[in-house]
Coordinates of C-alpha atoms and ligand atoms in Angstrom, one line a residue:
M185 CA 30.0 151.2 -16.6
S186 CA 30.8 150.8 -12.8
T187 CA 29.7 153.4 -10.5
T188 CA 31.1 154.1 -7.0
I189 CA 28.5 153.5 -4.4
T190 CA 29.1 155.8 -1.3
H191 CA 28.0 156.3 2.2
F192 CA 25.7 159.1 3.1
I193 CA 26.8 160.7 6.4
N194 CA 25.5 163.9 7.9
G195 CA 23.5 165.0 4.7
A196 CA 26.2 164.4 2.2
E197 CA 27.5 161.5 0.1
T198 CA 31.0 160.5 0.9
V199 CA 33.5 157.6 -0.1
G200 CA 34.6 157.6 3.6
S201 CA 38.2 156.6 4.6
G202 CA 38.0 152.8 4.1
D203 CA 40.0 151.4 1.3
R204 CA 38.0 148.2 0.9
T205 CA 35.5 147.9 -1.8
Q206 CA 33.2 145.2 -3.3
P207 CA 31.4 144.9 -6.7
V208 CA 27.6 145.1 -7.0
Y209 CA 26.1 143.1 -9.9
N210 CA 23.1 143.1 -12.1
P211 CA 21.7 139.6 -11.4
A212 CA 19.9 139.6 -14.9
T213 CA 23.0 140.1 -16.9
G214 CA 25.7 139.0 -14.5
E215 CA 27.6 142.3 -15.1
A216 CA 29.2 144.2 -12.3
T217 CA 27.6 147.6 -12.3
G218 CA 28.8 149.4 -9.1
E219 CA 31.7 149.4 -6.7
L220 CA 30.6 149.6 -3.2
R221 CA 32.8 151.4 -0.5
L222 CA 33.0 149.3 2.7
A223 CA 33.2 151.2 6.1
N224 CA 36.1 151.2 8.3
R225 CA 36.2 151.9 11.9
A226 CA 36.8 155.7 11.3
D227 CA 33.7 155.8 9.0
I228 CA 31.6 154.0 11.7
D229 CA 32.9 156.6 14.4
D230 CA 32.0 159.4 11.9
V231 CA 28.5 158.2 11.3
V232 CA 27.7 157.6 14.9
A233 CA 29.1 161.0 16.0
A234 CA 27.0 162.7 13.3
A235 CA 23.8 160.6 14.3
K236 CA 24.5 161.5 18.1
T237 CA 24.7 165.2 17.5
A238 CA 21.7 165.3 15.2
S239 CA 19.6 163.1 17.5
E240 CA 19.9 165.7 20.4
S241 CA 18.4 168.6 18.3
W242 CA 15.9 166.3 16.5
A243 CA 14.5 165.0 19.7
E244 CA 13.9 168.6 20.8
T245 CA 12.2 169.6 17.6
S246 CA 8.5 169.7 17.9
L247 CA 6.4 166.8 16.9
T248 CA 4.4 169.0 14.6
K249 CA 7.6 169.8 12.7
R250 CA 8.8 166.2 12.7
V251 CA 5.5 164.9 11.2
A252 CA 5.6 167.7 8.6
V253 CA 8.9 166.3 7.3
L254 CA 7.2 162.7 7.2
F255 CA 4.5 164.2 5.3
K256 CA 6.8 165.7 2.7
F257 CA 8.9 162.4 2.5
R258 CA 5.7 160.6 1.8
E259 CA 4.9 162.9 -1.2
L260 CA 8.4 162.6 -2.6
L261 CA 8.4 158.8 -2.1
A262 CA 5.0 158.5 -3.9
E263 CA 6.3 160.6 -6.8
N264 CA 9.3 158.4 -7.2
V265 CA 7.8 154.9 -7.0
Q266 CA 8.7 153.8 -10.4
E267 CA 12.2 155.3 -10.6
L268 CA 13.1 153.8 -7.1
A269 CA 11.6 150.4 -8.4
K270 CA 13.9 150.4 -11.4
V271 CA 16.9 151.0 -9.1
V272 CA 15.8 147.9 -7.0
T273 CA 15.3 145.8 -10.2
S274 CA 18.7 146.7 -11.5
E275 CA 20.6 145.4 -8.4
H276 CA 18.2 142.8 -7.1
G277 CA 16.7 141.3 -10.2
K278 CA 12.9 141.3 -9.0
V279 CA 10.4 142.5 -11.7
V280 CA 9.7 146.2 -11.7
S281 CA 6.0 145.8 -10.8
D282 CA 7.3 143.7 -7.7
A283 CA 9.7 146.3 -6.8
A284 CA 6.9 149.0 -7.1
G285 CA 4.9 146.9 -4.9
E286 CA 7.7 146.8 -2.1
V287 CA 8.1 150.5 -2.3
G288 CA 4.2 150.8 -1.8
R289 CA 4.3 148.6 1.3
G290 CA 7.2 150.9 2.6
L291 CA 5.0 153.9 1.8
E292 CA 2.4 152.6 4.1
V293 CA 4.6 152.6 6.9
V294 CA 5.6 156.2 6.3
E295 CA 1.9 157.1 6.2
Y296 CA 1.6 155.3 9.7
A297 CA 4.4 157.3 10.9
C298 CA 2.5 160.5 9.8
G299 CA 0.1 159.7 12.5
A300 CA 2.6 159.8 15.2
A301 CA 1.0 162.5 17.1
Q302 CA -1.7 160.0 17.9
S303 CA 0.5 157.0 18.5
L304 CA 2.8 159.0 21.0
K305 CA -0.1 160.5 23.1
G306 CA 0.8 159.5 26.7
E307 CA -1.6 158.7 29.7
Y308 CA -2.7 160.8 32.7
S309 CA -4.2 159.6 36.0
D310 CA -5.7 162.4 38.0
Q311 CA -5.6 162.4 41.9
V312 CA -4.1 158.9 42.4
S313 CA -3.5 160.2 46.0
G314 CA -4.3 163.3 47.9
G315 CA -3.0 166.1 45.4
I316 CA -1.0 163.8 43.4
D317 CA -1.2 163.1 39.7
V318 CA 0.8 160.5 37.5
F319 CA 1.4 160.9 33.8
S320 CA 3.4 158.7 31.4
F321 CA 5.0 159.5 28.1
R322 CA 7.6 158.2 25.7
Q323 CA 11.0 159.6 24.7
P324 CA 13.3 158.6 21.9
L325 CA 16.3 156.2 22.4
G326 CA 18.8 158.4 20.7
V327 CA 20.8 156.9 18.0
V328 CA 19.4 153.6 16.2
A329 CA 20.7 151.5 13.4
G330 CA 18.9 149.3 10.9
I331 CA 20.8 146.4 9.3
T332 CA 18.8 145.1 6.4
P333 CA 18.7 142.2 3.9
F334 CA 19.1 142.1 0.2
N335 CA 15.7 140.9 -0.6
F336 CA 13.7 144.2 0.3
P337 CA 16.2 147.1 -0.2
V338 CA 13.5 149.6 0.2
M339 CA 10.6 148.1 2.1
V340 CA 12.7 146.8 5.0
P341 CA 14.7 150.0 5.6
L342 CA 11.1 151.7 5.5
W343 CA 9.8 149.3 8.2
M344 CA 12.3 151.1 10.5
A345 CA 13.5 154.4 9.5
P346 CA 10.1 156.4 9.4
V347 CA 9.0 155.1 12.7
A348 CA 12.4 155.8 14.3
I349 CA 12.7 159.2 12.9
V350 CA 9.2 160.4 13.7
T351 CA 9.6 159.3 17.2
G352 CA 12.6 161.7 17.6
N353 CA 15.7 159.3 17.0
A354 CA 18.7 159.6 14.5
F355 CA 18.8 156.6 12.2
I356 CA 21.8 154.9 10.6
L357 CA 21.0 152.4 7.9
K358 CA 23.5 149.6 7.1
P359 CA 22.0 148.2 3.8
S360 CA 22.8 144.9 2.3
E361 CA 26.0 144.9 0.2
R362 CA 24.2 143.2 -2.7
D363 CA 21.8 146.0 -3.7
P364 CA 22.9 149.2 -1.8
S365 CA 22.0 151.9 -4.4
A366 CA 18.2 152.3 -3.2
S367 CA 19.5 153.4 0.2
L368 CA 21.1 156.5 -1.3
F369 CA 17.9 157.2 -3.4
L370 CA 16.2 157.2 0.0
A371 CA 18.8 159.3 1.7
R372 CA 18.4 162.0 -1.1
L373 CA 14.5 162.0 -0.8
W374 CA 14.8 162.5 3.2
K375 CA 17.2 165.6 2.6
E376 CA 14.8 166.9 0.0
A377 CA 12.0 166.6 2.5
G378 CA 13.8 168.8 4.9
L379 CA 15.2 166.3 7.3
P380 CA 18.1 167.9 9.2
D381 CA 21.5 166.4 8.1
G382 CA 22.7 163.6 10.4
V383 CA 19.0 162.4 11.3
F384 CA 19.1 159.7 8.4
N385 CA 22.4 158.2 7.4
V386 CA 23.7 155.4 5.3
L387 CA 26.8 153.4 6.2
Q388 CA 27.8 150.9 3.6
G389 CA 29.6 147.8 4.6
D390 CA 29.9 144.2 5.7
K391 CA 30.6 142.4 9.0
E392 CA 33.0 145.2 10.0
A393 CA 30.4 147.7 9.9
V394 CA 27.7 145.6 11.6
D395 CA 30.1 144.8 14.4
G396 CA 31.2 148.4 14.8
L397 CA 27.5 149.5 15.2
L398 CA 26.7 146.5 17.6
T399 CA 29.5 147.4 20.0
H400 CA 29.5 151.3 19.7
P401 CA 28.7 152.8 23.0
D402 CA 26.8 155.6 21.4
V403 CA 24.3 153.4 19.5
D404 CA 21.2 152.8 21.6
G405 CA 19.1 150.5 19.5
I406 CA 19.5 148.1 16.6
S407 CA 16.7 146.7 14.2
F408 CA 18.0 143.9 12.2
V409 CA 16.3 141.8 9.4
G410 CA 18.1 139.0 7.7
S411 CA 19.1 135.3 8.1
T412 CA 18.7 133.5 11.4
P413 CA 22.2 132.8 12.3
I414 CA 23.0 136.4 11.8
A415 CA 19.8 137.7 13.6
R416 CA 20.8 135.4 16.5
Y417 CA 24.4 136.7 16.5
V418 CA 23.1 140.4 16.2
Y419 CA 20.7 139.9 19.0
E420 CA 23.3 138.3 21.3
T421 CA 26.1 140.8 20.6
G422 CA 23.9 143.9 20.7
T423 CA 22.3 143.0 24.0
Q424 CA 25.5 142.1 25.5
H425 CA 26.6 145.6 24.7
G426 CA 23.7 147.0 26.4
K427 CA 21.4 147.8 23.4
R428 CA 17.8 147.3 22.7
V429 CA 17.7 144.9 19.8
Q430 CA 15.0 143.4 17.5
A431 CA 16.3 140.8 15.2
L432 CA 14.0 139.3 12.6
G433 CA 15.4 136.1 11.1
G434 CA 14.6 133.5 8.2
A435 CA 11.7 131.4 7.4
K436 CA 10.2 128.4 6.1
N437 CA 6.5 129.2 5.4
H438 CA 3.9 126.5 5.0
A439 CA 0.6 126.8 3.3
V440 CA -1.9 124.1 4.2
V441 CA -4.4 123.1 1.6
M442 CA -7.5 121.3 2.9
P443 CA -9.4 118.9 0.7
D444 CA -12.5 121.4 0.7
A445 CA -10.4 124.4 -0.6
D446 CA -11.1 126.1 -3.8
M447 CA -8.1 124.2 -5.6
D448 CA -7.8 126.8 -8.5
L449 CA -7.6 129.7 -6.0
A450 CA -5.1 127.8 -3.8
A451 CA -2.9 126.8 -6.8
D452 CA -3.0 130.4 -8.2
H453 CA -1.9 131.9 -4.9
I454 CA 0.5 129.4 -3.9
N455 CA 2.3 129.5 -7.4
A456 CA 2.5 133.4 -7.0
A457 CA 3.6 133.2 -3.4
A458 CA 6.3 130.6 -4.0
F459 CA 7.8 132.1 -7.2
G460 CA 7.1 135.9 -6.9
S461 CA 10.5 137.6 -6.4
A462 CA 12.1 134.2 -7.3
G463 CA 11.0 133.0 -3.9
Q464 CA 13.2 135.5 -2.2
R465 CA 10.7 136.8 0.3
C466 CA 10.8 136.1 3.9
M467 CA 7.2 135.5 3.6
A468 CA 7.4 133.4 0.5
I469 CA 5.5 130.1 0.6
S470 CA 8.1 127.3 0.3
V471 CA 6.2 124.4 1.6
A472 CA 2.5 123.2 0.4
V473 CA 1.1 120.9 2.8
A474 CA -1.6 118.9 1.0
V475 CA -4.2 117.3 3.4
G476 CA -5.8 114.0 2.5
D477 CA -7.0 113.9 -1.2
A478 CA -6.0 117.6 -1.8
A479 CA -2.7 116.5 -3.2
E480 CA -3.7 115.0 -6.4
G481 CA -5.6 118.0 -7.9
L482 CA -3.3 120.5 -6.3
V483 CA -0.1 119.1 -7.7
A484 CA -1.4 118.9 -11.1
K485 CA -2.6 122.6 -11.0
L486 CA 0.7 123.6 -9.6
K487 CA 2.6 122.0 -12.3
E488 CA 0.5 123.8 -14.9
R489 CA 0.9 127.1 -13.2
A490 CA 4.7 126.9 -12.6
E491 CA 5.4 125.9 -16.1
A492 CA 3.5 129.0 -17.4
V493 CA 5.6 131.4 -15.3
K494 CA 7.6 133.9 -17.6
V495 CA 11.2 134.1 -16.3
A496 CA 13.0 137.1 -17.7
N497 CA 15.0 140.2 -17.0
G498 CA 12.9 141.9 -14.4
M499 CA 13.0 145.2 -16.5
E500 CA 10.8 143.4 -19.2
P501 CA 7.2 144.4 -18.6
D502 CA 5.6 141.0 -19.2
A503 CA 8.3 139.2 -16.8
D504 CA 6.7 137.3 -13.9
M505 CA 9.9 136.4 -12.2
G506 CA 13.6 137.5 -12.5
P507 CA 16.9 136.0 -11.4
V508 CA 18.1 134.9 -8.0
I509 CA 20.6 137.1 -6.4
T510 CA 23.9 135.5 -6.8
P511 CA 25.6 132.5 -8.7
Q512 CA 26.2 131.1 -5.2
S513 CA 22.6 131.2 -4.4
K514 CA 21.7 129.4 -7.7
A515 CA 24.3 126.7 -7.1
R516 CA 23.1 126.1 -3.5
L517 CA 19.4 125.5 -4.6
Q518 CA 20.5 123.3 -7.5
K519 CA 22.3 121.1 -5.0
I520 CA 19.3 120.9 -2.7
V521 CA 16.9 120.0 -5.5
G522 CA 19.4 117.4 -6.6
E523 CA 19.4 115.8 -3.1
A524 CA 15.7 115.7 -3.0
Q525 CA 15.6 113.8 -6.0
E526 CA 18.3 111.4 -4.9
D527 CA 16.3 110.9 -1.6
G528 CA 13.2 109.8 -3.5
A529 CA 11.2 112.9 -4.0
A530 CA 9.5 113.5 -7.3
L531 CA 10.5 116.4 -9.3
V532 CA 7.4 117.8 -10.8
V533 CA 8.9 120.8 -12.6
D534 CA 12.7 121.3 -12.8
G535 CA 13.8 124.7 -13.3
R536 CA 17.5 124.2 -12.3
D537 CA 18.9 124.5 -15.8
L538 CA 16.9 127.3 -17.2
V539 CA 18.6 129.6 -19.5
V540 CA 17.2 133.0 -20.6
K541 CA 17.9 134.1 -24.1
D542 CA 20.4 137.0 -24.4
H543 CA 21.0 136.5 -20.7
E544 CA 23.4 133.6 -20.5
N545 CA 25.5 135.0 -17.6
G546 CA 22.4 136.0 -15.5
F547 CA 21.7 134.2 -12.4
F548 CA 18.4 132.6 -13.5
V549 CA 16.7 129.4 -12.1
G550 CA 13.1 128.4 -13.2
P551 CA 10.4 127.6 -11.0
T552 CA 10.7 124.3 -9.3
V553 CA 8.0 122.0 -7.7
I554 CA 9.2 118.9 -5.8
D555 CA 6.4 116.5 -4.6
H556 CA 6.6 113.7 -1.8
V557 CA 9.2 115.8 0.2
R558 CA 9.7 114.4 3.7
R559 CA 10.9 116.2 6.8
E560 CA 14.3 114.7 6.9
M561 CA 15.3 116.0 3.4
S562 CA 17.3 119.1 3.0
A563 CA 14.7 120.6 0.8
Y564 CA 12.4 120.6 3.8
R565 CA 15.0 121.5 6.4
E566 CA 16.8 124.4 4.9
E567 CA 15.5 127.7 4.0
I568 CA 16.1 127.6 0.3
F569 CA 15.2 131.2 -0.5
G570 CA 14.7 130.6 -4.1
P571 CA 12.0 129.5 -6.6
V572 CA 11.5 126.0 -5.1
L573 CA 8.2 124.7 -3.7
A574 CA 8.1 121.5 -1.8
V575 CA 5.0 119.5 -1.5
V576 CA 4.5 117.5 1.8
R577 CA 1.5 115.2 1.9
V578 CA -0.2 114.6 5.3
A579 CA -3.4 112.8 6.3
S580 CA -5.0 115.3 8.6
I581 CA -5.0 119.0 9.8
D582 CA -3.7 117.9 13.1
E583 CA -0.6 116.3 11.2
A584 CA -0.3 119.6 9.3
L585 CA -0.2 121.6 12.6
E586 CA 2.3 119.1 14.2
I587 CA 4.8 119.6 11.2
I588 CA 4.5 123.4 11.2
N589 CA 4.7 123.7 15.0
S590 CA 7.8 121.4 15.2
N591 CA 9.5 123.5 12.5
P592 CA 12.2 125.9 14.1
Y593 CA 11.0 128.8 12.0
G594 CA 7.7 130.5 12.7
N595 CA 7.4 133.6 10.4
G596 CA 4.3 133.1 8.1
T597 CA 1.8 130.5 7.3
A598 CA -1.5 130.2 5.5
I599 CA -4.6 127.7 5.3
F600 CA -6.7 127.3 2.1
T601 CA -10.1 126.0 3.1
S602 CA -13.8 126.7 2.9
S603 CA -14.4 125.8 6.4
G604 CA -14.6 128.2 9.2
A605 CA -14.0 125.6 11.8
Y606 CA -10.6 124.3 10.1
A607 CA -9.5 128.0 9.6
R608 CA -10.3 128.8 13.4
A609 CA -8.5 125.5 14.6
F610 CA -5.5 126.4 12.6
T611 CA -5.3 130.2 13.4
R612 CA -5.6 129.3 17.2
G613 CA -3.3 126.2 17.2
V614 CA -0.4 127.3 14.9
K615 CA 2.8 128.3 16.5
V616 CA 3.6 131.1 13.9
G617 CA 3.6 135.0 14.1
M618 CA 1.6 135.9 11.0
V619 CA -1.3 133.7 9.6
G620 CA -3.3 133.9 6.4
V621 CA -6.8 132.3 5.8
N622 CA -7.2 131.9 2.0
I623 CA -4.3 134.6 1.9
P624 CA -0.8 133.2 1.2
L625 CA 1.3 136.3 2.2
P626 CA -0.2 137.7 5.2
V627 CA 2.0 140.6 5.6
P628 CA 0.4 142.9 8.2
V629 CA -0.8 146.3 7.2
A630 CA 1.4 149.1 8.6
W631 CA -0.8 149.8 11.6
H632 CA -0.4 146.3 12.8
S633 CA 3.1 144.9 13.5
F634 CA 5.2 142.4 11.6
G635 CA 7.0 139.6 13.3
G636 CA 7.5 135.9 13.6
W637 CA 7.9 133.4 16.3
K638 CA 10.7 131.0 17.2
D639 CA 13.8 131.2 15.2
S640 CA 12.2 133.9 13.0
L641 CA 12.5 136.7 15.7
F642 CA 14.9 137.4 18.5
G643 CA 13.7 140.0 20.9
D644 CA 10.4 141.2 22.3
H645 CA 9.1 143.6 19.7
H646 CA 7.7 143.1 16.3
I647 CA 8.5 145.6 13.7
Y648 CA 6.7 148.8 12.5
G649 CA 3.1 149.7 13.6
P650 CA 2.5 150.1 17.4
D651 CA 5.4 147.9 18.4
G652 CA 7.7 150.0 16.3
I653 CA 6.7 153.1 18.3
R654 CA 7.2 151.1 21.6
F655 CA 10.7 149.8 20.2
Y656 CA 12.0 153.2 19.3
T657 CA 11.0 154.9 22.6
R658 CA 11.3 154.4 26.2
G659 CA 8.6 154.9 28.7
K660 CA 8.8 157.6 31.4
V661 CA 6.2 157.9 34.3
V662 CA 6.0 161.1 36.4
T663 CA 4.3 161.2 39.8
Q664 CA 3.7 164.9 40.7
R665 CA 2.6 166.9 43.5
W666 CA 2.2 170.8 43.6
P667 CA 1.7 171.4 47.4
E668 CA 0.1 174.6 48.7
P669 CA 2.7 176.9 50.3
K670 CA 3.3 175.9 54.0
Q671 CA 1.2 172.8 53.6
A672 CA 2.3 170.0 55.9
S673 CA 4.9 167.8 54.0
G674 CA 3.3 164.4 55.0
A675 CA 6.8 162.9 54.6
S676 CA 7.1 159.5 56.3
F677 CA 9.8 156.7 56.7
A678 CA 7.3 154.1 55.8
F679 CA 7.0 153.1 51.9
P680 CA 4.4 155.6 50.4
S681 CA 0.9 154.3 50.1
N682 CA -2.0 155.9 48.6
Ligands
NAD1165 P1 22.0 138.1 5.6 O1 21.7 137.6 7.0 O2 23.1 137.3 4.9 O3 22.3 139.6 5.8 C1 21.4 140.5 6.4 C2 22.4 141.6 6.9 O4 23.4 141.2 7.8 C3 23.1 142.3 5.7 O5 23.1 143.9 6.1 C4 24.6 141.8 5.9 O6 25.6 142.8 5.5 C5 24.7 141.6 7.4 N1 25.6 140.5 7.6 C6 25.7 139.2 6.7 N2 26.6 138.4 7.3 C7 27.0 138.9 8.4 C8 27.9 138.6 9.6 N3 28.7 137.4 9.5 N4 28.1 139.5 10.5 C9 27.4 140.5 10.7 N5 26.6 141.0 9.8 C10 26.3 140.2 8.7 O7 20.5 138.0 4.9 P2 20.3 138.2 3.4 O8 20.8 137.0 2.5 O9 20.7 139.5 2.9 O10 18.7 138.3 3.3 C11 18.0 137.0 3.3 C12 17.7 136.5 4.6 O11 16.9 137.4 5.3 C13 16.6 135.3 4.5 O12 17.0 134.4 5.6 C14 15.3 135.8 4.7 O13 14.3 134.9 5.4 C15 15.6 137.0 5.7 N6 14.5 137.9 5.8 C16 13.7 138.0 7.0 C17 12.7 139.0 7.0 C18 11.8 138.7 8.1 O14 11.0 139.7 8.2 N7 11.9 137.9 9.1 C19 12.6 139.7 5.9 C20 13.4 139.8 4.9 C21 14.3 138.8 4.8

């Protein structure tokens, strides 16, 4: 049965006035399960108008009351982790435990936002000149929009909304068209938590909705997470229209394995980081860089582990990995693996033709490991965003660093080693935003901020954590004097000096 997936504007679900729709699929079965409404110009104007009105009173609401809503939202979210996880699995395909993990990482950001009273404290300088004091504080931007990717339909919106809202903004979420239902679940929880209507809204749609938000004069800030070409476009278009923009892009994450690493630990973690969520994570490890004689032991262990991954409908409790998001995604990665083979790479594990019993129409691909991948191959150059692990063999840590640093992406990376000296040289020398030492997915906890370098991030601010607070607010500095009655004014035509 196909359900209508609506917008959520000014506290209510609405089909809006657009007449375009798009099907939403369950990738494990290939069935269309929902019909998504796509916003038109009138829907965009409606949601921005509702958010603008709501932002004015919300910014005036005391910080204590705003934080109280965040605490209530935190409780509701914690109570609904499993239910929300199943909504994610039904449209994304990832296994339920992984979906619950994504809700958990989003919950961390809500908890960080609950501490906004501390994060928003200003600064004060007493008596900077005779009788003059200076204080600085931060105020909300107004209306901010979040444009999010399919691969984390709960976590990525929660990287943005809690911080934007607690700092006094109204928020418009434009979720991915592929798995939009979780956004409505979140909207209902915000309402139940007591958030005033219009402070959290959902606008469903495609490029038309995104362009409408990027150019609307009443939208003040844009947070984007998605692929690099769209991130670049969103950054350029949004900033040309005078908005503050942070746009997080794609990735190609390398894990370097030194010969002195614990090979079982490295293989276990690289396997999980390459194939968890079917490789559809912006922090997924897609390249293992084997240094020196690390390769022989490592590749054999990776083969063993990849072959043991249980691929199934993500709703099944013992599934390790579900399907990829679309048939197009499956076809694209099948093509790239074929090209690598033609170009002389060695196919160690080939998951291209995997069929899952009773799910013949599902978009499944099995874990795939390709050895002897070289930099000119499409399997190295492209962000595959699927369960494909490329192994590149190098002679030294310097060569590993050179490869990573000349890659256009710079989101995440990791080194597996038992040497502090190697780890230190790597963490200092690598041109990547988030680095793990014996940790394959170094996603920062919520009170640090998340962000890549190079083509993985356009804009000055990382997302959530302290950078999130800064992104969603602007600074104001007040220099004040309260002169005694009839005191000499001290005014001068010279530039004031202290
Ligand atoms: P995507 O770029 O296709 O879509 C992201 C958002 O942009 C969606 O809301 C979509 O509706 C919108 N969009 C798509 N095409 C558009 C266009 N032409 N004009 C305007 N808007 C458009 O990304 P995706 O396939 O949903 O997600 C996967 C990508 O996201 C991968 O590249 C992955 O690395 C990246 N990602 C990055 C991070 C990070 O933190 N850096 C996190 C998660 C995902």
